[in-house]
Coordinates of C-alpha atoms in Angstrom, one line a residue:
M74 CA 98.4 151.6 101.5
S75 CA 100.0 148.8 99.5
K76 CA 97.6 146.7 97.5
R77 CA 97.3 143.0 98.4
L78 CA 97.4 140.0 96.1
V79 CA 96.3 136.6 97.4
V80 CA 97.2 133.5 95.4
I81 CA 95.5 130.2 96.0
G82 CA 97.9 127.4 94.9
G83 CA 101.7 127.5 95.0
D84 CA 102.7 125.4 92.1
A85 CA 103.4 126.4 88.5
A86 CA 100.6 128.8 87.8
G87 CA 100.3 130.3 91.3
G88 CA 104.0 130.6 91.8
S89 CA 104.5 132.2 88.4
A90 CA 101.7 134.7 88.9
A91 CA 102.9 135.7 92.4
S92 CA 106.5 136.1 91.2
Q93 CA 105.7 138.2 88.1
A94 CA 103.3 140.5 90.0
K95 CA 105.8 141.1 92.8
K96 CA 108.7 141.7 90.3
R97 CA 106.7 144.4 88.5
Q98 CA 105.3 146.0 91.7
P99 CA 107.8 145.6 94.5
D100 CA 105.6 147.3 97.0
L101 CA 102.7 144.8 96.3
D102 CA 101.9 142.6 99.3
V103 CA 101.6 139.0 98.1
V104 CA 100.2 136.2 100.1
L105 CA 100.5 132.7 98.7
F106 CA 98.5 129.8 100.1
E107 CA 99.6 126.2 99.5
R108 CA 98.0 123.2 101.1
G109 CA 100.8 120.8 100.3
R110 CA 104.4 120.6 101.5
A111 CA 106.1 121.9 98.3
T112 CA 105.9 124.9 95.9
S113 CA 106.8 125.2 92.3
Y114 CA 107.6 121.6 91.6
S115 CA 107.5 119.3 88.6
A116 CA 104.5 117.0 88.8
C117 CA 105.5 115.6 85.5
G118 CA 108.7 114.4 87.0
I119 CA 107.0 112.3 89.7
P120 CA 107.0 109.0 87.7
Y121 CA 110.7 109.4 87.0
W122 CA 111.5 109.9 90.7
I123 CA 109.5 106.9 91.5
A124 CA 111.4 104.9 88.9
G125 CA 114.7 106.1 90.3
T126 CA 115.8 108.0 87.2
V127 CA 115.6 111.1 89.2
E128 CA 117.5 110.4 92.5
R129 CA 116.0 112.9 95.0
E130 CA 112.6 114.4 95.6
A131 CA 114.2 117.8 96.0
Q132 CA 115.4 117.8 92.3
L133 CA 111.7 118.1 91.3
V134 CA 111.3 121.4 93.1
A135 CA 112.2 124.5 91.0
R136 CA 111.7 127.0 93.8
T137 CA 111.3 126.3 97.5
P138 CA 109.1 128.2 99.9
E139 CA 112.2 129.8 101.3
Q140 CA 113.3 131.0 97.9
H141 CA 109.8 132.5 97.3
R142 CA 110.0 134.2 100.7
A143 CA 113.4 135.6 99.9
A144 CA 111.8 137.2 96.9
G145 CA 109.3 139.0 99.1
L146 CA 106.3 136.6 99.0
D147 CA 104.4 135.7 102.2
V148 CA 104.1 131.9 101.7
R149 CA 101.7 130.0 103.9
M150 CA 102.5 126.3 103.6
R151 CA 100.1 123.5 104.6
T152 CA 97.3 126.1 104.7
E153 CA 94.2 125.4 102.7
V154 CA 91.8 128.1 101.5
V155 CA 88.4 126.8 102.3
G156 CA 86.2 129.6 101.1
I157 CA 86.2 132.8 99.0
D158 CA 83.9 135.8 99.6
V159 CA 84.1 137.8 96.4
D160 CA 81.8 140.5 97.8
K161 CA 83.9 141.3 100.8
G162 CA 87.2 140.5 99.0
V163 CA 88.5 137.9 101.5
V164 CA 89.5 134.3 101.6
H165 CA 88.9 131.9 104.5
W166 CA 91.8 129.7 105.4
H167 CA 92.6 126.7 107.6
D168 CA 96.0 125.6 108.8
L169 CA 96.3 121.9 108.3
E170 CA 99.0 121.5 110.8
T171 CA 97.8 123.6 113.8
G172 CA 94.1 123.7 113.1
A173 CA 94.1 127.5 113.1
E174 CA 91.6 129.4 111.0
G175 CA 91.3 132.9 109.7
T176 CA 90.6 135.3 106.8
E177 CA 92.9 137.2 104.5
P178 CA 91.7 140.3 102.5
Y179 CA 92.7 140.9 98.9
D180 CA 92.6 143.5 96.2
D181 CA 93.4 140.9 93.6
L182 CA 93.0 137.2 93.8
V183 CA 94.6 134.5 91.7
Y184 CA 92.7 131.2 91.6
A185 CA 95.3 128.5 90.8
T186 CA 94.0 125.4 92.5
G187 CA 95.1 123.0 89.7
S188 CA 93.3 119.7 89.1
V189 CA 92.2 116.6 91.0
P190 CA 92.5 113.0 89.8
M191 CA 89.5 111.3 88.3
R192 CA 88.1 108.7 90.6
P193 CA 85.5 106.4 89.1
P194 CA 82.4 105.8 91.3
V195 CA 83.1 102.1 92.0
E196 CA 83.1 100.1 95.2
G197 CA 86.4 100.1 97.0
I198 CA 87.9 103.1 95.3
D199 CA 88.7 104.8 98.6
A200 CA 90.4 101.7 100.2
H201 CA 93.9 101.8 101.5
G202 CA 96.4 101.0 98.8
V203 CA 94.6 103.0 96.1
Y204 CA 96.7 106.0 95.0
G205 CA 96.2 108.9 92.7
V206 CA 99.3 110.7 91.4
Q207 CA 98.6 114.4 91.0
V208 CA 100.6 116.5 93.5
L209 CA 104.1 115.9 94.9
D210 CA 102.6 114.7 98.2
D211 CA 100.9 111.9 96.2
G212 CA 104.2 110.9 94.8
V213 CA 105.8 110.8 98.2
A214 CA 103.1 108.6 99.6
L215 CA 103.2 106.3 96.5
R216 CA 107.0 106.0 96.6
A217 CA 107.0 105.2 100.4
E218 CA 104.5 102.4 99.7
L219 CA 106.7 101.0 96.9
D220 CA 109.8 101.2 99.1
S221 CA 108.0 99.3 101.9
G222 CA 108.8 95.9 100.3
R223 CA 105.1 94.9 100.6
V224 CA 104.3 95.4 96.9
Q225 CA 104.9 93.0 94.0
R226 CA 101.8 93.3 91.9
V227 CA 100.6 96.7 90.7
V228 CA 97.4 97.4 88.7
V229 CA 97.2 100.8 87.0
V230 CA 93.7 101.9 86.2
G231 CA 93.9 104.1 83.1
G232 CA 96.3 104.0 80.1
G233 CA 96.9 107.7 79.5
Y234 CA 100.2 109.5 79.8
I235 CA 100.5 109.4 83.6
G236 CA 99.1 105.8 83.8
L237 CA 101.7 104.4 81.4
E238 CA 104.5 106.5 82.9
I239 CA 103.7 105.1 86.4
A240 CA 103.4 101.6 84.9
E241 CA 106.9 101.9 83.4
A242 CA 108.3 103.2 86.7
C243 CA 106.9 100.2 88.6
R244 CA 108.2 97.9 85.9
I245 CA 111.7 99.4 86.2
R246 CA 111.5 98.6 90.0
G247 CA 111.0 94.9 89.0
L248 CA 107.3 94.8 89.8
D249 CA 104.5 92.9 88.0
V250 CA 102.4 95.5 86.3
T251 CA 99.0 95.4 84.6
V252 CA 97.3 98.4 83.0
V253 CA 93.5 98.4 82.6
D254 CA 91.7 100.8 80.3
L255 CA 88.2 101.0 78.9
S256 CA 89.5 102.2 75.6
A257 CA 90.6 100.0 72.8
Q258 CA 94.1 101.5 72.9
P259 CA 96.3 103.3 75.4
V260 CA 96.6 107.1 75.2
G261 CA 93.4 107.7 73.5
T262 CA 94.4 111.1 72.2
F263 CA 96.4 109.4 69.5
D264 CA 94.8 107.9 66.4
P265 CA 94.3 104.1 66.5
D266 CA 97.2 103.3 64.1
V267 CA 99.7 105.2 66.3
G268 CA 98.1 103.9 69.5
A269 CA 98.7 100.3 68.2
V270 CA 102.4 101.1 68.0
I271 CA 102.4 102.4 71.6
A272 CA 100.5 99.3 72.8
E273 CA 103.0 97.0 71.3
A274 CA 105.9 98.9 72.9
V275 CA 104.2 98.7 76.3
R276 CA 103.7 94.9 76.0
C277 CA 107.3 94.4 74.8
E278 CA 108.4 95.8 78.2
G279 CA 106.5 93.1 80.0
I280 CA 103.5 95.2 81.0
E281 CA 100.2 93.5 80.6
L282 CA 97.5 95.6 78.9
V283 CA 93.8 94.9 79.5
L284 CA 92.0 97.0 77.0
S285 CA 88.3 97.6 76.2
D286 CA 87.5 96.6 79.7
G287 CA 86.8 99.1 82.4
V288 CA 87.0 98.8 86.2
A289 CA 83.8 97.5 87.9
A290 CA 85.1 97.4 91.5
I291 CA 88.1 97.2 93.7
D292 CA 88.1 94.1 95.9
V293 CA 89.1 95.0 99.5
G294 CA 90.5 92.6 102.0
P295 CA 89.5 92.2 105.7
D296 CA 92.3 94.7 106.6
G297 CA 90.6 97.4 104.5
R298 CA 93.3 97.3 101.9
A299 CA 92.8 96.8 98.1
R300 CA 93.7 93.3 97.0
A301 CA 92.4 93.1 93.4
V302 CA 90.8 95.0 90.6
V303 CA 87.6 93.5 89.1
T304 CA 86.9 94.5 85.5
Q305 CA 83.6 94.9 83.8
S306 CA 84.1 91.6 82.0
G307 CA 84.4 89.9 85.4
R308 CA 88.2 89.4 85.3
E309 CA 89.9 89.7 88.6
L310 CA 93.4 91.2 88.7
P311 CA 95.3 90.6 91.9
A312 CA 97.0 93.8 93.2
D313 CA 99.1 94.7 96.2
L314 CA 98.8 98.3 95.0
V315 CA 96.3 100.2 92.7
V316 CA 97.3 103.4 91.0
L317 CA 94.7 105.6 89.4
G318 CA 95.8 107.0 86.1
L319 CA 92.5 108.1 84.6
G320 CA 93.4 111.7 84.0
V321 CA 92.3 114.8 85.9
R322 CA 89.5 117.3 86.1
P323 CA 89.8 121.0 87.0
N324 CA 89.6 121.8 90.7
V325 CA 86.8 124.3 90.7
R326 CA 84.8 123.6 93.8
L327 CA 85.8 126.8 95.6
A328 CA 85.2 128.8 92.5
R329 CA 81.8 127.4 92.0
E330 CA 80.8 128.0 95.6
A331 CA 82.1 131.6 95.4
G332 CA 80.0 132.3 92.2
I333 CA 83.1 132.6 89.9
P334 CA 81.6 131.5 86.6
L335 CA 82.8 128.3 84.9
G336 CA 83.0 127.7 81.2
T337 CA 81.5 125.1 79.0
S338 CA 84.5 122.8 79.5
G339 CA 84.1 122.8 83.3
G340 CA 87.1 124.9 83.9
V341 CA 87.1 128.5 85.2
A342 CA 86.1 130.9 82.4
V343 CA 88.8 133.4 81.7
D344 CA 89.6 135.9 79.0
Q345 CA 93.0 136.2 77.1
R346 CA 94.4 138.2 80.0
M347 CA 93.4 135.4 82.5
R348 CA 90.7 137.5 84.1
T349 CA 87.6 135.8 85.3
Q350 CA 84.2 137.4 85.1
V351 CA 84.5 138.6 88.7
P352 CA 86.4 141.9 89.0
G353 CA 89.7 141.5 90.7
V354 CA 89.7 137.7 90.4
W355 CA 92.2 136.0 88.0
S356 CA 92.7 132.3 87.3
A357 CA 95.4 130.2 85.7
G358 CA 96.7 126.6 85.4
D359 CA 95.0 123.3 85.3
C360 CA 91.7 124.7 86.7
V361 CA 91.0 127.1 83.8
E362 CA 89.7 126.5 80.3
S363 CA 91.6 127.6 77.2
V364 CA 90.6 128.2 73.5
H365 CA 91.8 125.6 71.1
R366 CA 93.2 127.5 68.1
L367 CA 92.0 124.9 65.6
S368 CA 88.7 123.6 66.8
R369 CA 87.8 127.0 68.5
Q370 CA 86.4 125.0 71.3
R371 CA 86.8 125.7 75.0
V372 CA 89.1 123.0 76.4
V373 CA 90.9 122.1 79.7
V374 CA 94.5 121.0 79.1
A375 CA 96.4 120.1 82.2
L376 CA 100.0 120.7 81.3
G377 CA 102.8 122.5 83.2
T378 CA 103.8 124.4 80.1
H379 CA 100.4 126.1 79.9
A380 CA 100.2 126.6 83.6
N381 CA 103.5 128.5 83.7
K382 CA 102.6 130.6 80.8
Q383 CA 99.1 131.4 82.1
G384 CA 100.5 132.3 85.5
R385 CA 103.0 134.6 84.0
V386 CA 100.3 136.3 81.9
A387 CA 98.2 136.9 85.0
G388 CA 101.1 138.2 87.0
I389 CA 102.2 140.6 84.3
N390 CA 98.7 142.0 84.1
I391 CA 98.2 142.3 87.9
G392 CA 101.6 144.0 88.1
G393 CA 100.5 146.7 85.6
G394 CA 101.8 145.3 82.4
Y395 CA 99.9 143.8 79.4
A396 CA 100.0 140.2 78.3
T397 CA 97.7 137.6 76.7
F398 CA 97.5 133.9 76.5
P399 CA 96.7 133.0 72.9
G400 CA 95.3 129.5 73.3
V401 CA 96.5 125.9 72.8
I402 CA 96.9 123.4 70.0
G403 CA 97.1 120.2 72.0
T404 CA 100.9 119.5 71.8
A405 CA 102.0 116.7 74.1
I406 CA 104.9 114.3 74.4
T407 CA 105.8 111.3 76.4
K408 CA 108.3 108.4 76.7
I409 CA 106.7 105.1 77.2
C410 CA 109.3 102.5 78.0
A411 CA 111.8 102.7 75.0
T412 CA 109.2 104.4 72.7
E413 CA 108.7 108.1 72.3
A414 CA 105.3 109.4 71.2
A415 CA 104.1 113.0 70.6
R416 CA 101.2 114.7 69.0
T417 CA 100.0 118.3 68.2
G418 CA 97.0 119.8 66.7
L419 CA 93.9 117.6 66.0
S420 CA 93.6 113.9 65.8
E421 CA 91.3 112.4 63.1
A422 CA 88.4 112.2 65.6
E423 CA 89.0 115.7 66.8
A424 CA 89.2 117.1 63.2
E425 CA 85.9 115.3 62.4
A426 CA 84.2 116.7 65.5
A427 CA 85.4 120.2 64.7
G428 CA 83.8 119.9 61.2
Y429 CA 86.9 119.7 59.1
A430 CA 87.1 117.7 55.9
Y431 CA 90.6 116.2 55.8
V432 CA 93.1 113.8 54.3
T433 CA 95.8 111.8 56.1
A434 CA 99.3 110.6 55.3
A435 CA 101.7 108.4 57.3
V436 CA 105.2 107.4 56.6
D437 CA 107.7 105.0 58.2
S438 CA 111.3 106.1 58.2
T439 CA 114.4 106.2 60.4
T440 CA 115.5 108.7 63.1
K441 CA 119.0 109.0 61.5
A442 CA 120.4 108.2 58.1
G443 CA 119.6 104.5 57.5
Y444 CA 123.2 103.5 57.3
F445 CA 124.2 105.4 60.5
P446 CA 124.7 103.4 63.7
G447 CA 121.7 103.8 66.0
A448 CA 119.2 104.6 63.3
S449 CA 115.8 103.4 64.6
P450 CA 112.2 103.3 63.2
I451 CA 110.0 106.4 63.3
R452 CA 106.4 106.9 62.1
V453 CA 105.1 110.4 61.3
K454 CA 101.4 110.9 60.6
M455 CA 99.9 114.2 59.3
I456 CA 96.3 115.4 59.0
A457 CA 95.7 118.1 56.4
E458 CA 92.5 120.0 55.5
R459 CA 91.0 119.1 52.2
R460 CA 91.5 121.6 49.3
S461 CA 93.6 124.1 51.3
G462 CA 96.2 121.7 52.5
R463 CA 96.5 123.4 55.9
L464 CA 98.2 121.2 58.4
L465 CA 95.6 120.3 61.1
G466 CA 97.5 117.7 63.2
A467 CA 100.5 115.5 63.4
Q468 CA 101.6 112.5 65.5
V469 CA 105.1 111.0 65.8
V470 CA 106.1 107.7 67.4
G471 CA 109.4 105.9 67.4
R472 CA 112.6 105.3 69.4
E473 CA 115.1 107.8 70.8
G474 CA 115.3 111.0 68.7
A475 CA 111.9 110.7 67.2
A476 CA 109.3 112.6 69.3
K477 CA 110.8 116.1 69.5
R478 CA 110.3 116.4 65.8
V479 CA 106.7 117.3 66.8
D480 CA 107.9 120.8 67.8
A481 CA 108.6 121.7 64.2
L482 CA 105.1 120.6 63.3
A483 CA 103.6 122.4 66.3
I484 CA 105.2 125.7 65.0
A485 CA 103.8 124.9 61.5
I486 CA 100.3 124.4 62.9
W487 CA 100.5 127.5 65.1
N488 CA 101.3 129.6 62.1
E489 CA 98.6 128.0 59.9
M490 CA 101.1 126.6 57.4
T491 CA 100.1 124.2 54.6
V492 CA 101.7 120.8 54.1
D493 CA 103.3 122.2 50.9
E494 CA 104.9 125.0 52.9
V495 CA 106.1 122.4 55.5
L496 CA 107.6 120.4 52.6
S497 CA 109.7 123.4 51.7
L498 CA 111.1 124.0 55.2
D499 CA 114.8 124.3 55.6
L500 CA 115.3 121.6 58.2
S501 CA 118.7 120.6 59.4
Y502 CA 120.5 117.5 58.0
A503 CA 123.4 115.4 59.0
P504 CA 123.6 111.6 59.1
P505 CA 123.7 111.3 62.9
F506 CA 120.5 113.3 63.2
A507 CA 118.2 112.5 60.2
P508 CA 118.1 111.1 56.7
V509 CA 118.6 113.5 53.9
W510 CA 114.8 113.7 53.6
D511 CA 113.7 114.1 57.2
P512 CA 110.7 112.0 58.1
V513 CA 108.8 115.3 58.7
L514 CA 109.4 116.3 55.1
I515 CA 108.6 112.9 53.7
A516 CA 105.3 112.9 55.6
A517 CA 104.6 116.5 54.3
R518 CA 105.3 115.4 50.8
K519 CA 102.9 112.5 51.1
A520 CA 100.2 114.7 52.7
F521 CA 100.6 117.2 49.8
E522 CA 100.2 114.4 47.3
A523 CA 97.0 113.3 49.1
V524 CA 95.6 116.9 49.1
E525 CA 96.4 117.1 45.3
A526 CA 94.8 113.8 44.6
D527 CA 91.7 114.8 46.6
T528 CA 91.4 118.1 44.7
R529 CA 91.7 116.4 41.3
G530 CA 89.1 113.8 42.4

């Protein structure tokens, strides 16, 4: 008899795992459960569809259920897995459209349930007009609300990547937007000096930032709909719509109930091959924890890049091959209004927490040769280990053409290069693309000088 693979979750990790396993074992029966209305879509593209930069919802879908079925997968849409019995090797499912229920046996199981939005335990958080933005269905609901004509004032709770991207999308639509964040700066994974540049860019686009002030409650009108956000300082921010952009946490409820062990980070514990500690059960995507290659800590990093890679690794192994996921270094990039920002490796706070002694260097330069039309400011910051000079982290902020420079720095960190070695890299040069000394090289030179000065001291 053919072996059966059951996959819970049909987005990046689940879809990749199912496709890879089926490709390597064509006679494998693969059943994929997805509670939503779309498979294999770009959640990161939702803010840009809401803004109108991406014209159609369908453009966000990389592979439809029909395409998965054409590849031999048994895709069950709008069907939620509500329980897992690891002893019997079955999952319990519920059809959200018809109400039907049943069980599905498996030989191998991929747990790819993704993540769920953080919802602070404050009064009014579950009122109408309060939206999270995690899955495509969330984006559809939010866009419909914005298209209704009833919304003029939007309050975004949380100034992380998704919060600021949604804020920008609403601003593009001509709405009044306020972002509230408990931190002293938006996007707290950046160091304060870089975060200050991001904050200024946000304000210059007409978005109000309320920082160092968390949410105390959401005021609800007689119609049961949110009408204002009340901050911890007592400030009341009128709102026709509230969007939660506080980040996400791994969706591990089913795993916990089934006795699938979790790690110290709160995500599902897996090894390098994406195996859980339960035989025959694999996990991938936003719900799992990964090893940070610099801090050596267990971390949950909710990014589509990792989800696709982890799903691929799980699928290859299930299909009889061999693959490993070697960890993460915290590379991330975003465009906030006209400003690009990116980071990789450790921030100063993260380096301190990991026990590193370090030096820093930051330079201000231009994205192109200074005399070339369109040259714009760029700031590159590097964090290097004392004595050794090993590059531990880097952050880039600037206008168009700035942020993707972080990729060269991510490669350097991945390969444990020193700032002296980065300084010697043969990077490309032409006036339309960079000064003769690329900002990356200037920052590396300054970091190398800081390491040398520290060593002499």
